[in-house]
Short mmCIF file of N, CA and C in Angstrom, two decimals:
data_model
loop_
_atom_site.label_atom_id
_atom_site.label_comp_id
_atom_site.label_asym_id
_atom_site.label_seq_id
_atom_site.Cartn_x
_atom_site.Cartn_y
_atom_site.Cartn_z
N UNK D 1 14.81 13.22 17.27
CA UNK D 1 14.01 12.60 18.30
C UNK D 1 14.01 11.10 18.09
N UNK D 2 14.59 10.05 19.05
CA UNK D 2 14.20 8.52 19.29
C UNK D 2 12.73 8.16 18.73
N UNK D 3 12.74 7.49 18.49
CA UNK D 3 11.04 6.59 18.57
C UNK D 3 10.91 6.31 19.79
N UNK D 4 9.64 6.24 20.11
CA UNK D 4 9.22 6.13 21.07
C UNK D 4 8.81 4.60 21.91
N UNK D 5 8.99 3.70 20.38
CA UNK D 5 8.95 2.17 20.59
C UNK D 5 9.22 1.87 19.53
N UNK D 6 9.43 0.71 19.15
CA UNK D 6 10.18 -0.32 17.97
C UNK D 6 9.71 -1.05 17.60
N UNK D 7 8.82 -1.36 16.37
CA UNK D 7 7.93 -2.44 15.92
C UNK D 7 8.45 -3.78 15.14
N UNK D 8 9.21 -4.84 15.48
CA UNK D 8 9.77 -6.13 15.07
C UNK D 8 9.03 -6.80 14.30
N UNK D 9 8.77 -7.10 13.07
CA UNK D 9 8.18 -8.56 12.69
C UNK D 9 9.27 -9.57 12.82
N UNK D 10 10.54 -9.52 12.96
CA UNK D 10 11.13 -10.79 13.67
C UNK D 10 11.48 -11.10 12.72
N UNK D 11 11.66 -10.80 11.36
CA UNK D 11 12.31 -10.58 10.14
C UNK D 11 13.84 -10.78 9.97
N UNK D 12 14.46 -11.50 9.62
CA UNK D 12 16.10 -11.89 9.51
C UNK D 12 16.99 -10.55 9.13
N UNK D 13 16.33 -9.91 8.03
CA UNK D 13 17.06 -8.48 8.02
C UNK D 13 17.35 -7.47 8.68
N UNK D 14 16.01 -7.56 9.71
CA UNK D 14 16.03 -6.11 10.66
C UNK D 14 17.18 -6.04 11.25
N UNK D 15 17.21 -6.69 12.19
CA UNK D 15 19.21 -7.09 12.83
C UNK D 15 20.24 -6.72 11.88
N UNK D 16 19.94 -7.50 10.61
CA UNK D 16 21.35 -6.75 9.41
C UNK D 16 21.64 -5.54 9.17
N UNK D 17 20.49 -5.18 8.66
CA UNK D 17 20.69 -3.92 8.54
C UNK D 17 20.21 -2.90 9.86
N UNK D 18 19.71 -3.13 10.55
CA UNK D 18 19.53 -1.98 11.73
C UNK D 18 18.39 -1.33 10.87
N UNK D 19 16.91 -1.89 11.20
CA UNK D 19 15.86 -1.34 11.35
C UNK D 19 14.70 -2.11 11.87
N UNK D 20 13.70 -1.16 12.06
CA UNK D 20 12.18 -1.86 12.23
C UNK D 20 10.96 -2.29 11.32
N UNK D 21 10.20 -2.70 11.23
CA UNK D 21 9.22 -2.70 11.01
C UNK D 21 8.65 -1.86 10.97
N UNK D 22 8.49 -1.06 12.02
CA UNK D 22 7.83 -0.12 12.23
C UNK D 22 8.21 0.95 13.49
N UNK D 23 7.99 2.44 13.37
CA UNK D 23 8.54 2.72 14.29
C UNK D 23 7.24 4.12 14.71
N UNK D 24 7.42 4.13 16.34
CA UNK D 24 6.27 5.04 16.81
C UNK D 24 6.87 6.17 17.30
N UNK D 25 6.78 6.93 16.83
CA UNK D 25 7.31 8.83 17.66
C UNK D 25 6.40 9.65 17.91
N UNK D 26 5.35 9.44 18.94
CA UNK D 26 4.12 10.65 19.46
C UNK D 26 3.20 10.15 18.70
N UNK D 27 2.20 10.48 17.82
CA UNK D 27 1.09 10.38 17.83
C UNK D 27 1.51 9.62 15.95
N UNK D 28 2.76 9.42 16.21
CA UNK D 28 3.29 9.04 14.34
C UNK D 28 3.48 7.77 14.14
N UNK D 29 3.35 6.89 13.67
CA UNK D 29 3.79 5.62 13.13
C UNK D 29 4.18 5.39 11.74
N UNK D 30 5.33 5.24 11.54
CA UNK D 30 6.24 4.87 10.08
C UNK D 30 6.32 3.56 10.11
N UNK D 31 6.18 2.81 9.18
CA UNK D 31 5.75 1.47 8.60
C UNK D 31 7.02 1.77 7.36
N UNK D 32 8.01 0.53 7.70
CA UNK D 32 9.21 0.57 6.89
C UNK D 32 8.72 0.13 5.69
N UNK D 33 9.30 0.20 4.35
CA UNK D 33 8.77 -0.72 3.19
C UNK D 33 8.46 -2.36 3.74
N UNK D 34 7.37 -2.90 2.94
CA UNK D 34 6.48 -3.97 3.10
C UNK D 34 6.55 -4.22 1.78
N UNK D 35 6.41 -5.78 1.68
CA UNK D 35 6.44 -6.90 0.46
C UNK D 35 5.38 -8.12 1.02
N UNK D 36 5.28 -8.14 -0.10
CA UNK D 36 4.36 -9.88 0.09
C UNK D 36 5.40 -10.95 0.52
N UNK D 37 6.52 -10.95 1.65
CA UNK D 37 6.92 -11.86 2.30
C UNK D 37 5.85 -12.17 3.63
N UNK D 38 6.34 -13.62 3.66
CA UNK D 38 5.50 -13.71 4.66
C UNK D 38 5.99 -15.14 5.55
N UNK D 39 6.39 -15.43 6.52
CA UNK D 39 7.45 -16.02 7.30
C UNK D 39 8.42 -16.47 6.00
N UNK D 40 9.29 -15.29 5.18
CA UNK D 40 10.65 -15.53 4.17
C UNK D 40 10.09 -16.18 3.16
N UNK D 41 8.76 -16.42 2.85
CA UNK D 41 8.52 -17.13 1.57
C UNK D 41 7.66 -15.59 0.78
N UNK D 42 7.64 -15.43 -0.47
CA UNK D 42 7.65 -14.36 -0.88
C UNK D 42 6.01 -14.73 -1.53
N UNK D 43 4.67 -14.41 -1.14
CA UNK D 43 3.18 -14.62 -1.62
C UNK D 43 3.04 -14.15 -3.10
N UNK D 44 2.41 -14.59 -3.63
CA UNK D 44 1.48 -14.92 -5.40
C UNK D 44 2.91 -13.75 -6.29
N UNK D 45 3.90 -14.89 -6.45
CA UNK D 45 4.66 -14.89 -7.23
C UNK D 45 3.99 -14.08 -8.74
N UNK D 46 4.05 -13.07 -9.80
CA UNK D 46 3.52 -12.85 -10.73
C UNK D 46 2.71 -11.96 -10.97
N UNK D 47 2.07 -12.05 -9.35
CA UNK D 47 0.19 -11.46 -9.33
C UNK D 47 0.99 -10.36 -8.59
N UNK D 48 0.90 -8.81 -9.25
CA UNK D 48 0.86 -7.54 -8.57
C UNK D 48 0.15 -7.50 -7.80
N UNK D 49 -1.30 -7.72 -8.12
CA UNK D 49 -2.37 -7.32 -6.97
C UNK D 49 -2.19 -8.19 -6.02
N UNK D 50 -1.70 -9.36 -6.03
CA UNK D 50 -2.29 -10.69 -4.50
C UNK D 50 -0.86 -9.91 -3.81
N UNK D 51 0.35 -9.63 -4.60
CA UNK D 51 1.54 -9.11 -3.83
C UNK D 51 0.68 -7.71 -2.95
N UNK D 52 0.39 -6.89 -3.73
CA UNK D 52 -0.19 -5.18 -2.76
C UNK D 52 -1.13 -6.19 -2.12
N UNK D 53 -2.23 -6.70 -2.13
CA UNK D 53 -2.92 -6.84 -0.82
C UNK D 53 -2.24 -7.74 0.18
N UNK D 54 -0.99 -8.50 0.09
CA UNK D 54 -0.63 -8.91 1.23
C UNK D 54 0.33 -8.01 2.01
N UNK D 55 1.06 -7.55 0.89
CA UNK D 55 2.04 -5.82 1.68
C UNK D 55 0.83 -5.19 2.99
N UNK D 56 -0.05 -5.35 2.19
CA UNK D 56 -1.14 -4.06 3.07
C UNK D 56 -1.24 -5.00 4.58
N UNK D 57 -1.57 -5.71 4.14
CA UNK D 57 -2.26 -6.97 5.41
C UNK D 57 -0.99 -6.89 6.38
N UNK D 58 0.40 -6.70 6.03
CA UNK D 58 1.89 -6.90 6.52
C UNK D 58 1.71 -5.12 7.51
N UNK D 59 1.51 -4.07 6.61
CA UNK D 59 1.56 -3.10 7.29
C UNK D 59 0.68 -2.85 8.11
N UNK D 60 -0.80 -3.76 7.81
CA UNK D 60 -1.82 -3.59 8.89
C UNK D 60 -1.64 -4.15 10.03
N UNK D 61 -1.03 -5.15 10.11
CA UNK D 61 -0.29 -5.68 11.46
C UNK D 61 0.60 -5.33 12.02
N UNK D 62 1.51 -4.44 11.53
CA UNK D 62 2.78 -3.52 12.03
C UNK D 62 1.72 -2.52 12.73
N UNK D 63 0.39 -1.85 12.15
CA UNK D 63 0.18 -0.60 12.52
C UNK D 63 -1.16 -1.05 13.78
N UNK D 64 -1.35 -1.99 13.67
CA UNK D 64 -2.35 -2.88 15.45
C UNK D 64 -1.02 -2.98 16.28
N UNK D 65 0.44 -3.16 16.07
CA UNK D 65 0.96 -3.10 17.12
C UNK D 65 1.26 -1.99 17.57
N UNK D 66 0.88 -0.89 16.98
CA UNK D 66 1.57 0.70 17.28
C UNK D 66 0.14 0.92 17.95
N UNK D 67 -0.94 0.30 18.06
CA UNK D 67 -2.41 1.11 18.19
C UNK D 67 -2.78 2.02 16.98
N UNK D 68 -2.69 1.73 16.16
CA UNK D 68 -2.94 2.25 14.57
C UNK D 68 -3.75 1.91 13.75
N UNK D 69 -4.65 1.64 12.66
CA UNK D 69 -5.26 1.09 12.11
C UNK D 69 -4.87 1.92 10.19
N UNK D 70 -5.60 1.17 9.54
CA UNK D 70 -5.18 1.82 7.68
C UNK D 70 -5.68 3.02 7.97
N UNK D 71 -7.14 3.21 9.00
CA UNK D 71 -7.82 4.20 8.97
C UNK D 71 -7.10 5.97 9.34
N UNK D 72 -5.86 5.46 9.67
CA UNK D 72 -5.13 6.36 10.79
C UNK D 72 -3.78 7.16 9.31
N UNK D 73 -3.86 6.36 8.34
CA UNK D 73 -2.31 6.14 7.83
C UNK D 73 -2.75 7.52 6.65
N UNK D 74 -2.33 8.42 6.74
CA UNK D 74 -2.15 9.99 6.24
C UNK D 74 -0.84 9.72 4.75
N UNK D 75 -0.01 8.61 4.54
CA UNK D 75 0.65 9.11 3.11
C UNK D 75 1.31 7.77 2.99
N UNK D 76 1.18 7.43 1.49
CA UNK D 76 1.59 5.81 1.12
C UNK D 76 2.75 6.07 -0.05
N UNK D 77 3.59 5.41 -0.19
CA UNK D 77 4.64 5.25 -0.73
C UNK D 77 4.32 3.61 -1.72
N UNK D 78 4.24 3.80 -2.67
CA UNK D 78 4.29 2.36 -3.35
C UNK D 78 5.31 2.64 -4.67
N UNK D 79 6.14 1.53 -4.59
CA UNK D 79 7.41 1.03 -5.15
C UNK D 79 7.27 0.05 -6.33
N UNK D 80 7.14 -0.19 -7.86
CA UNK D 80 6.86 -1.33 -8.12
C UNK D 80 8.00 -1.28 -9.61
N UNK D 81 7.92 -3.03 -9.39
CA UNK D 81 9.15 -3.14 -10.13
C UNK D 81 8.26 -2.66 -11.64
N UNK D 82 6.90 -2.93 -12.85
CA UNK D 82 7.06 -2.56 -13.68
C UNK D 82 5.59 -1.49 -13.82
N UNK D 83 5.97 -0.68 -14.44
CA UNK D 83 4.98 0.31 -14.55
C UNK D 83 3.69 -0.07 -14.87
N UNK D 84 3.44 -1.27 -15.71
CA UNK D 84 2.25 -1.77 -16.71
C UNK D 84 1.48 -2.72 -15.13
N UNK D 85 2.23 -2.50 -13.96
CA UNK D 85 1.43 -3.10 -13.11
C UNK D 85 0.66 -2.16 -12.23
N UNK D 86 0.89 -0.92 -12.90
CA UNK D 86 0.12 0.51 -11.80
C UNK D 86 -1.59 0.17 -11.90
N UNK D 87 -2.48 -0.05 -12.40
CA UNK D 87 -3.66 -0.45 -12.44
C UNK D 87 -3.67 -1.41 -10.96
N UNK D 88 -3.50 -2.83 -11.66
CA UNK D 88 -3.41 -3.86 -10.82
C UNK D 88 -2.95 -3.15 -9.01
N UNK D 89 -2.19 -2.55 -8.93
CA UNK D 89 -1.63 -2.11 -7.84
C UNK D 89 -2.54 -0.91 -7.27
N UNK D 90 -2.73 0.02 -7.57
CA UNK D 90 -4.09 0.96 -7.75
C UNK D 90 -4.94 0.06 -7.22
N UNK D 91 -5.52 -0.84 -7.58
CA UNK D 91 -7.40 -1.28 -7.71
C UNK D 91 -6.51 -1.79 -6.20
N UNK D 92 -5.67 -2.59 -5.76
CA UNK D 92 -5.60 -2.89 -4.37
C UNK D 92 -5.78 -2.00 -3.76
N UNK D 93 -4.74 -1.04 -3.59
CA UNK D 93 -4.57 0.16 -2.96
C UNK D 93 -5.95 1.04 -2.58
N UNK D 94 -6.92 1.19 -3.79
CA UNK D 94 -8.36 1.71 -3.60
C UNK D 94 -8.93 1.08 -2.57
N UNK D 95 -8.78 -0.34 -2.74
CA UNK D 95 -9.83 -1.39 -1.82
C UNK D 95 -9.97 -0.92 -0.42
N UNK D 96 -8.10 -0.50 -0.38
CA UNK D 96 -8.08 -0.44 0.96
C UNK D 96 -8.68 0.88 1.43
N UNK D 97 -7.70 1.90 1.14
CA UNK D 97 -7.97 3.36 1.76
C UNK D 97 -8.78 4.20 0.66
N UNK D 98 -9.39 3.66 -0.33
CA UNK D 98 -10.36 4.62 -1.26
C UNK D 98 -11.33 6.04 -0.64
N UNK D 99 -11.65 5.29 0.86
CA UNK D 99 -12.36 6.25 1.62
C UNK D 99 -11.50 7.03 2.56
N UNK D 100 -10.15 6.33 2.38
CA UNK D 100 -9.22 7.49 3.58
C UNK D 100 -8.56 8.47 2.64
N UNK D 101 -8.32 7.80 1.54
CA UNK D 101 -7.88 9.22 0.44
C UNK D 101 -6.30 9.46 0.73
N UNK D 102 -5.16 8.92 1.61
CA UNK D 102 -4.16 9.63 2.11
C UNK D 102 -3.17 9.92 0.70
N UNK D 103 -2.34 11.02 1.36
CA UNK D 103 -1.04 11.02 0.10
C UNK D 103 -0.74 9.84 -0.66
N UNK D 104 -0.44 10.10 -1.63
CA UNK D 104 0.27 9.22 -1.97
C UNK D 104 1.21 9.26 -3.27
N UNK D 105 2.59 8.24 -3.18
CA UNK D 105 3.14 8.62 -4.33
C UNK D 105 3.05 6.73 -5.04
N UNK D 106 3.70 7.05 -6.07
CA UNK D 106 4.03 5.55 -6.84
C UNK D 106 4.84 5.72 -8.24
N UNK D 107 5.79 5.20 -7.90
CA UNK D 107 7.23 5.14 -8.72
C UNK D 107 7.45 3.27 -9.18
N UNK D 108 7.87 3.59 -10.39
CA UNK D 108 8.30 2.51 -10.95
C UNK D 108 9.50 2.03 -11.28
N UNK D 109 9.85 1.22 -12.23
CA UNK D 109 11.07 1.04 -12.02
C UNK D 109 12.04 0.58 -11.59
N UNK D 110 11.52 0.34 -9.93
CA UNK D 110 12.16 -0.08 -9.04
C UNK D 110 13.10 -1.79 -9.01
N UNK D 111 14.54 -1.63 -8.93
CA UNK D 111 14.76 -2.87 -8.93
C UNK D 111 14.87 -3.74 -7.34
N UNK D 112 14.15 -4.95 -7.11
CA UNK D 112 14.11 -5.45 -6.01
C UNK D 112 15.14 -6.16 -5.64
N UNK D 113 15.60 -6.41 -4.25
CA UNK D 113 16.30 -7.67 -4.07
C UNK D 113 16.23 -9.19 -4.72
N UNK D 114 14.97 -9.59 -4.48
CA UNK D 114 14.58 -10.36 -4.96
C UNK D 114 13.63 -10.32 -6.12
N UNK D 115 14.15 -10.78 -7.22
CA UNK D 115 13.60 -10.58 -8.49
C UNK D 115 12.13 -10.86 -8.76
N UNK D 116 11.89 -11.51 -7.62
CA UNK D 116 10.16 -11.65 -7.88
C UNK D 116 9.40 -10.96 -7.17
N UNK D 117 9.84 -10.13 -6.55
CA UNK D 117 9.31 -9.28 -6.10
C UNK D 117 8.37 -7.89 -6.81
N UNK D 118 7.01 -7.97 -6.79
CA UNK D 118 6.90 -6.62 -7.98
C UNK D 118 6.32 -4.88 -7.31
N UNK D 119 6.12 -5.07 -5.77
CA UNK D 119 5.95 -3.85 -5.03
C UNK D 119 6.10 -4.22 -3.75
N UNK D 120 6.41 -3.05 -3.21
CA UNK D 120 6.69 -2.46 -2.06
C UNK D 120 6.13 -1.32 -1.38
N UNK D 121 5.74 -1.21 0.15
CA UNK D 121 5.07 -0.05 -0.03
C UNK D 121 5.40 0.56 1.89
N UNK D 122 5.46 1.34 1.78
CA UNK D 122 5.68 2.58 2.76
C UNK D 122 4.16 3.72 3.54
N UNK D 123 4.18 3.06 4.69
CA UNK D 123 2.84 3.92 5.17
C UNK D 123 3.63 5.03 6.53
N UNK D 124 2.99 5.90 6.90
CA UNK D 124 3.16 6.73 7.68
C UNK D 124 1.56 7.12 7.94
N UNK D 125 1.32 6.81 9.62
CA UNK D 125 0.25 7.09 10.33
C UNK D 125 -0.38 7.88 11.13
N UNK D 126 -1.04 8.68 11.25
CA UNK D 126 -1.41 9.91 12.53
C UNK D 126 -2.28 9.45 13.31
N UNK D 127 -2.47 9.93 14.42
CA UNK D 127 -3.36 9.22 15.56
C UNK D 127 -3.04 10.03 16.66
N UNK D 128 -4.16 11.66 16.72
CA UNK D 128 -3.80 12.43 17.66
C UNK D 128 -4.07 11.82 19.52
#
């Protein structure tokens, strides 16, 4: 099944590689991986946590253009380059959806494009 619409942040990659931001199919919204970029400059270099709360702030604006909100988002995907930053990344992550509770996974490890990069994160939304 198509999406049903195509969510752009206007991002230099999306065109490269052939994707969205975000994408809406029925009552679903997928939120592609998110980073603390933010017009190509990459936010609090170092700081795990200032990186997850601006990812979030990135997917919260992907998911107001779908008609979505965090409140809506059913399973999170977080990506981070070193394990000893799962706390730091956690206590964001709580801030946000502590009371929505959704799935979630978190893998480490991960090597980024850009080396300063230390997470990434993946939402998927319901909204009957």
């Amino acid at each position: 099944m198509a999406a049903d619409k195509l969510i752009s942040s206007g991002g230099p990659w999306e065109d490269v590689i052939g994707y969205s931001r975000a994408t809406v199919a029925g009552p679903n919204v997928h939120v592609s991986g998110s980073t603390a970029t933010v017009n190509g400059e990459l936010q609090h270099v170092g700081d795990a946590y200032g990186q997850t709360i601006v990812a979030l702030d990135v997917i919260a604006k992907a998911l107001a253009q779908a008609g979505h909100s965090v409140e809506d988002v059913v399973r999170t995907r977080l990506y981070l380059a070193n394990a000893a930053d799962m706390d730091a990344v956690g206590k964001a992550h709580g801030e946000i959806f502590g009371n929505i509770k959704p799935a979630a996974t978190m893998l480490a490890g991960i090597q980024f494009i850009n080396p300063d990069m230390l997470v990434e994160i993946e939402v998927d939304s319901y909204k009957p």
